[in-house]
Amino acid sequence: MIKHIGVTSSAFLLAAAPLPAQGSAGNGPTEREIPTVEAALRTGPITIDGRLMEEAWRAAPIASGFVQREPIEGNPSEEQTEVRIVLDDRAVYVAARLYDSEPETIARQLVRRDGFGQFDYFEVAFDPNLDRRTGYRFRVSAANVQRDEYLYDDGENDDAWNAVWESAVQVDSLGWTVELRIPLSQMLYEASDDEQIWGVNFARRRVRTNEETELALVSRLQQGEVSQFGRLQGVLIPRAARRLEFRPYALGSAYAGPTEQGNPFATGSDLGARAGLDLRYGLGAQFSLNATINPDFGQVEADPAVINLTAFEVFFDERRPFFVEDAQLYDFSLSGGRDNKVFYSRRVGRRPHGDAPEGAAFEDVPEAATILGAAKITGRTSSGLSVGGLAAITDEEAGQAFFADSGAARSFLAEPRTAYGVLRLQQDFNGGASTIGLLGTVLSRGLPSDGSFDFLPRSAFGVGVDWEHQWNDRTWAFSGYVAGSHIRGDSTAMIRVQESSNHRFQRPDSRWVQMDSTATSMTGIDWRMTLEKRRGRHWTGGVWAAQVTPGFEINDLGFSRRQEVLDGGFRIGYQEIQPGSTFRSYEASFFTVHNWSHDALQDPWSLDSWQSAHVRGSFNLRGELELLNYWQFDGRLSLRPTLMDRNATRGGPLMLGPRSFETSVGLRTDRRNRFNVRPNVSYEWAELGAGSRLQIGMEMEFRPTSHVEIEFEPEWSSSADGAQYVATADTLPFDPTFGPRYLFADLDRQEVSLQTRVNVVFSPVLSLQLYAQPLLSSGSYATYKQFLKPQTFGFDTFQEGTHEVVGGSDGCVGGRTCVDANNERYVDFDSDGRADYSFTDQNFNVRSLVGNVVLRWEYRPGSTIFLVWQRRQGEEVSAGNFDFGRDIAALFNAPAENVFMIKVNYWLGL
């Protein structure tokens, strides 16, 4: 119970007074100021109806005295909030009275479960282990829409975590009230015959005043959230709650798509059905076993369409529920951005690698490998050791190939059976301010003995140790990791890996790494160390160093685009969160990052050596500010110095990357308005004619009623690339570039997309969601040219000519490149009138529409019916020029594939 002086009347018929102010903004909470809440044992029945009339509530002490986090940190709340907590051996009960002098203004927008919106809400968060790093948050809106999250690493949240719990709200003349019943089976905790202390916090938002208040202030001037919670006393849970949950599902589907002349696999229709099971079992109070058999992810939102002209794979976020939940425990991010991970769960059930046998006219290959089963164990010991283990098996996948000459079809292996394993350990100490962790991954493929899949590694291993140490009340932090990788397989697989976009060992001017065509394994290391000042009224910053050795390869079970590199940089930031006469808050930061290849170490005392090995670098200035009317502005200015590009020639010699500049500005209006917008503009320009890019985007949100929300994200971009890679020709050796000739072109691109989301929420348990992304993209390749000399940006430009056949040979008249009626482009390197090399002309127009519609009904707690419509439509032609009217009309006349599904699952908790 919070210590206080004074009395206030309430609907609880008990007295409490506000908590004294928690210190001035910028100082952050201290141990003396941590608020304490007293829990009471349930003494009578409680009906979850939001009315707070039960006698059990009268016996529970009141927690009050909320302070503002927004808009003025540390100020007392404008309206009083009073909370009670009651416990029994099966659940935690929470009741709150939220006073509002204008109850008619309480925002009650309906969104689907776990959704965001502009509504008043109340939330409670628990740290059952008092580790000051992990916890559980339960939020209820004034329209009784639930949201729950798992909190980890003291400042991150996993919103894919889902619990089954009860809530109810009531609006009256005093404001509104809320009741929650949270089963203990939904949280991991330590059962004990002795009274425990948990971490706890309560928070409230009022849309009308844009006020966010909390019982224990989570300061914006300090990193971390759980570490700033209050304390919940009187917790007595002598036995672990029984935790056994089953969620079987059944699914039926119908496919309708285009037919193709002569293709026996494109029949235009198909029917299917499947069933599976998800299971969760509590291993004591602190651990859970989650398993899935034959999982289905048909209700998951489609990946957006992307036109990828780079040398690297595109990263897509994980969306499948089984892998998203608890994903934070297995997260081991590497330097270079959030996309680089030792474990990337989308590798499990990935698209098959195999192709149809040579000579096949048509093929039918599954879009993803079937996951036969997967299981994971997660939990935490009383000593602060978090444990996670994941195992999965994907089935051997077969494709079908049709041979037109014989009229026969036969199956072929598309993907071998594969086993995956991940182990994660993380020990926290020093009151949760410090951690050390271990991650291990393993992949094993059952490759066939005929050698047809020898291009894949047979096994892959990853291991990493990461740490974080904070001191001086978490003001300073030293963090980092060391990760290692090892892959094994046939020399064919090792050659393929060495030549891949994130290695390029075949690069002829490399001084540090070389191809090894006899290798049957690869090993490498990736490490990073960072020193940061994380907390301060105004100033924060950090400095880091990192390295990736040449043999580091994790893309069988992880994701990385990083090549071998030496890495370093620093950041410094300034912020002000106290409102002034013009700005409500503002912040600015400067950071710089630079990468060098290991070639620099060949002559480490030479400045020229480091300059020729400088492969990435930038100087960046960013700023954000918020006006008193809650409009937000942001801007960025970046300078990239002259660099050496290892990827431009796709494994050939280095190409100079000219100096470039980039700037962007953005605006966001008050999000509380029914209609709000976020326009943004960015422009990039590079010297030596290397190119430019202009991108204009807009995010628009419109809420015509409390039940409907519409989001549009139109985006238009226009770019000119002065050196787009086209091909590598081995004809007529060219000594300056070590033999092969590297062809490039000026590429003019235009692209328009319109991501659209429409959410219609009929009730907290019934919603309709639409996602659609039409995309039009064109690319016109002009002025083909040949790269002339390593470490330069010089080219031999080919004049466009006319195609003619002379003496039975293709040639170009009036120029050194030309294209014939079949869209085949010819190049005459030596100007003798005869073509020396040819390839399909690169011009393209992509017209694409992807989307889905999902009707979701939670017909009982934890049990859901999904009605799903998925649609893919599009085509690619080689016109090259952009014509919006023509292209949009062609898009809606393009072939379309439709899938209709009904999926029913049933939650059973024992």
PDB file of N, CA and C in Angstrom, residues 593-626:
ATOM      1  N   VAL A 593      29.553   6.179 -39.463  1.00  0.00           N
ATOM      2  CA  VAL A 593      29.939   4.762 -39.476  1.00  0.00           C
ATOM      3  C   VAL A 593      30.796   4.526 -40.711  1.00  0.00           C
ATOM      4  N   HIS A 594      31.830   3.683 -40.562  1.00  0.00           N
ATOM      5  CA  HIS A 594      32.743   3.419 -41.672  1.00  0.00           C
ATOM      6  C   HIS A 594      33.163   1.959 -41.651  1.00  0.00           C
ATOM      7  N   ASN A 595      33.249   1.380 -42.848  1.00  0.00           N
ATOM      8  CA  ASN A 595      33.667  -0.010 -43.026  1.00  0.00           C
ATOM      9  C   ASN A 595      34.854  -0.069 -43.980  1.00  0.00           C
ATOM     10  N   TRP A 596      35.785  -0.935 -43.637  1.00  0.00           N
ATOM     11  CA  TRP A 596      36.934  -1.203 -44.511  1.00  0.00           C
ATOM     12  C   TRP A 596      37.036  -2.702 -44.733  1.00  0.00           C
ATOM     13  N   SER A 597      37.403  -3.097 -45.931  1.00  0.00           N
ATOM     14  CA  SER A 597      37.681  -4.509 -46.166  1.00  0.00           C
ATOM     15  C   SER A 597      39.034  -4.861 -45.557  1.00  0.00           C
ATOM     16  N   HIS A 598      39.272  -6.150 -45.373  1.00  0.00           N
ATOM     17  CA  HIS A 598      40.531  -6.587 -44.788  1.00  0.00           C
ATOM     18  C   HIS A 598      41.725  -6.328 -45.711  1.00  0.00           C
ATOM     19  N   ASP A 599      41.460  -5.912 -46.949  1.00  0.00           N
ATOM     20  CA  ASP A 599      42.559  -5.542 -47.834  1.00  0.00           C
ATOM     21  C   ASP A 599      43.425  -4.447 -47.223  1.00  0.00           C
ATOM     22  N   ALA A 600      42.821  -3.624 -46.371  1.00  0.00           N
ATOM     23  CA  ALA A 600      43.582  -2.547 -45.739  1.00  0.00           C
ATOM     24  C   ALA A 600      44.728  -3.073 -44.903  1.00  0.00           C
ATOM     25  N   LEU A 601      44.603  -4.289 -44.389  1.00  0.00           N
ATOM     26  CA  LEU A 601      45.627  -4.849 -43.509  1.00  0.00           C
ATOM     27  C   LEU A 601      46.846  -5.346 -44.274  1.00  0.00           C
ATOM     28  N   GLN A 602      46.757  -5.396 -45.605  1.00  0.00           N
ATOM     29  CA  GLN A 602      47.920  -5.782 -46.387  1.00  0.00           C
ATOM     30  C   GLN A 602      49.052  -4.764 -46.219  1.00  0.00           C
ATOM     31  N   ASP A 603      48.671  -3.503 -46.036  1.00  0.00           N
ATOM     32  CA  ASP A 603      49.648  -2.442 -45.785  1.00  0.00           C
ATOM     33  C   ASP A 603      49.015  -1.460 -44.800  1.00  0.00           C
ATOM     34  N   PRO A 604      48.908  -1.862 -43.526  1.00  0.00           N
ATOM     35  CA  PRO A 604      48.115  -1.091 -42.568  1.00  0.00           C
ATOM     36  C   PRO A 604      48.657   0.296 -42.277  1.00  0.00           C
ATOM     37  N   TRP A 605      49.918   0.581 -42.613  1.00  0.00           N
ATOM     38  CA  TRP A 605      50.486   1.897 -42.332  1.00  0.00           C
ATOM     39  C   TRP A 605      50.365   2.851 -43.515  1.00  0.00           C
ATOM     40  N   SER A 606      49.689   2.395 -44.569  1.00  0.00           N
ATOM     41  CA  SER A 606      49.540   3.218 -45.768  1.00  0.00           C
ATOM     42  C   SER A 606      48.126   3.807 -45.825  1.00  0.00           C
ATOM     43  N   LEU A 607      48.045   5.120 -45.982  1.00  0.00           N
ATOM     44  CA  LEU A 607      46.748   5.776 -46.116  1.00  0.00           C
ATOM     45  C   LEU A 607      46.049   5.337 -47.399  1.00  0.00           C
ATOM     46  N   ASP A 608      46.817   5.151 -48.477  1.00  0.00           N
ATOM     47  CA  ASP A 608      46.228   4.688 -49.737  1.00  0.00           C
ATOM     48  C   ASP A 608      45.590   3.315 -49.574  1.00  0.00           C
ATOM     49  N   SER A 609      46.209   2.466 -48.754  1.00  0.00           N
ATOM     50  CA  SER A 609      45.667   1.128 -48.519  1.00  0.00           C
ATOM     51  C   SER A 609      44.291   1.215 -47.861  1.00  0.00           C
ATOM     52  N   TRP A 610      44.159   2.090 -46.907  1.00  0.00           N
ATOM     53  CA  TRP A 610      42.862   2.240 -46.232  1.00  0.00           C
ATOM     54  C   TRP A 610      41.840   2.912 -47.149  1.00  0.00           C
ATOM     55  N   GLN A 611      42.277   3.850 -47.974  1.00  0.00           N
ATOM     56  CA  GLN A 611      41.338   4.514 -48.883  1.00  0.00           C
ATOM     57  C   GLN A 611      40.805   3.539 -49.928  1.00  0.00           C
ATOM     58  N   SER A 612      41.666   2.675 -50.449  1.00  0.00           N
ATOM     59  CA  SER A 612      41.214   1.723 -51.469  1.00  0.00           C
ATOM     60  C   SER A 612      40.409   0.581 -50.869  1.00  0.00           C
ATOM     61  N   ALA A 613      40.431   0.469 -49.514  1.00  0.00           N
ATOM     62  CA  ALA A 613      39.647  -0.573 -48.833  1.00  0.00           C
ATOM     63  C   ALA A 613      38.415  -0.009 -48.148  1.00  0.00           C
ATOM     64  N   HIS A 614      38.149   1.290 -48.340  1.00  0.00           N
ATOM     65  CA  HIS A 614      37.000   1.949 -47.697  1.00  0.00           C
ATOM     66  C   HIS A 614      35.735   1.608 -48.490  1.00  0.00           C
ATOM     67  N   VAL A 615      34.945   0.655 -47.999  1.00  0.00           N
ATOM     68  CA  VAL A 615      33.828   0.118 -48.778  1.00  0.00           C
ATOM     69  C   VAL A 615      32.468   0.664 -48.342  1.00  0.00           C
ATOM     70  N   ARG A 616      32.400   1.310 -47.185  1.00  0.00           N
ATOM     71  CA  ARG A 616      31.123   1.875 -46.747  1.00  0.00           C
ATOM     72  C   ARG A 616      31.412   2.966 -45.729  1.00  0.00           C
ATOM     73  N   GLY A 617      30.631   4.047 -45.800  1.00  0.00           N
ATOM     74  CA  GLY A 617      30.819   5.108 -44.830  1.00  0.00           C
ATOM     75  C   GLY A 617      29.817   6.227 -45.038  1.00  0.00           C
ATOM     76  N   SER A 618      29.508   6.919 -43.962  1.00  0.00           N
ATOM     77  CA  SER A 618      28.583   8.043 -44.066  1.00  0.00           C
ATOM     78  C   SER A 618      28.708   8.919 -42.831  1.00  0.00           C
ATOM     79  N   PHE A 619      28.353  10.192 -43.024  1.00  0.00           N
ATOM     80  CA  PHE A 619      28.227  11.157 -41.942  1.00  0.00           C
ATOM     81  C   PHE A 619      26.769  11.616 -41.935  1.00  0.00           C
ATOM     82  N   ASN A 620      26.108  11.524 -40.781  1.00  0.00           N
ATOM     83  CA  ASN A 620      24.662  11.708 -40.735  1.00  0.00           C
ATOM     84  C   ASN A 620      24.258  12.673 -39.632  1.00  0.00           C
ATOM     85  N   LEU A 621      23.335  13.553 -39.967  1.00  0.00           N
ATOM     86  CA  LEU A 621      22.745  14.478 -39.007  1.00  0.00           C
ATOM     87  C   LEU A 621      21.234  14.299 -39.065  1.00  0.00           C
ATOM     88  N   ARG A 622      20.631  14.008 -37.910  1.00  0.00           N
ATOM     89  CA  ARG A 622      19.192  13.789 -37.846  1.00  0.00           C
ATOM     90  C   ARG A 622      18.574  14.668 -36.775  1.00  0.00           C
ATOM     91  N   GLY A 623      17.334  15.035 -36.986  1.00  0.00           N
ATOM     92  CA  GLY A 623      16.629  15.835 -35.996  1.00  0.00           C
ATOM     93  C   GLY A 623      15.140  15.561 -36.010  1.00  0.00           C
ATOM     94  N   GLU A 624      14.510  15.670 -34.845  1.00  0.00           N
ATOM     95  CA  GLU A 624      13.067  15.536 -34.709  1.00  0.00           C
ATOM     96  C   GLU A 624      12.577  16.599 -33.736  1.00  0.00           C
ATOM     97  N   LEU A 625      11.410  17.141 -34.010  1.00  0.00           N
ATOM     98  CA  LEU A 625      10.822  18.097 -33.085  1.00  0.00           C
ATOM     99  C   LEU A 625       9.310  17.956 -33.098  1.00  0.00           C
ATOM    100  N   GLU A 626       8.705  18.308 -31.974  1.00  0.00           N
ATOM    101  CA  GLU A 626       7.258  18.262 -31.826  1.00  0.00           C
ATOM    102  C   GLU A 626       6.770  19.629 -31.385  1.00  0.00           C
TER     103      GLU A 626
END
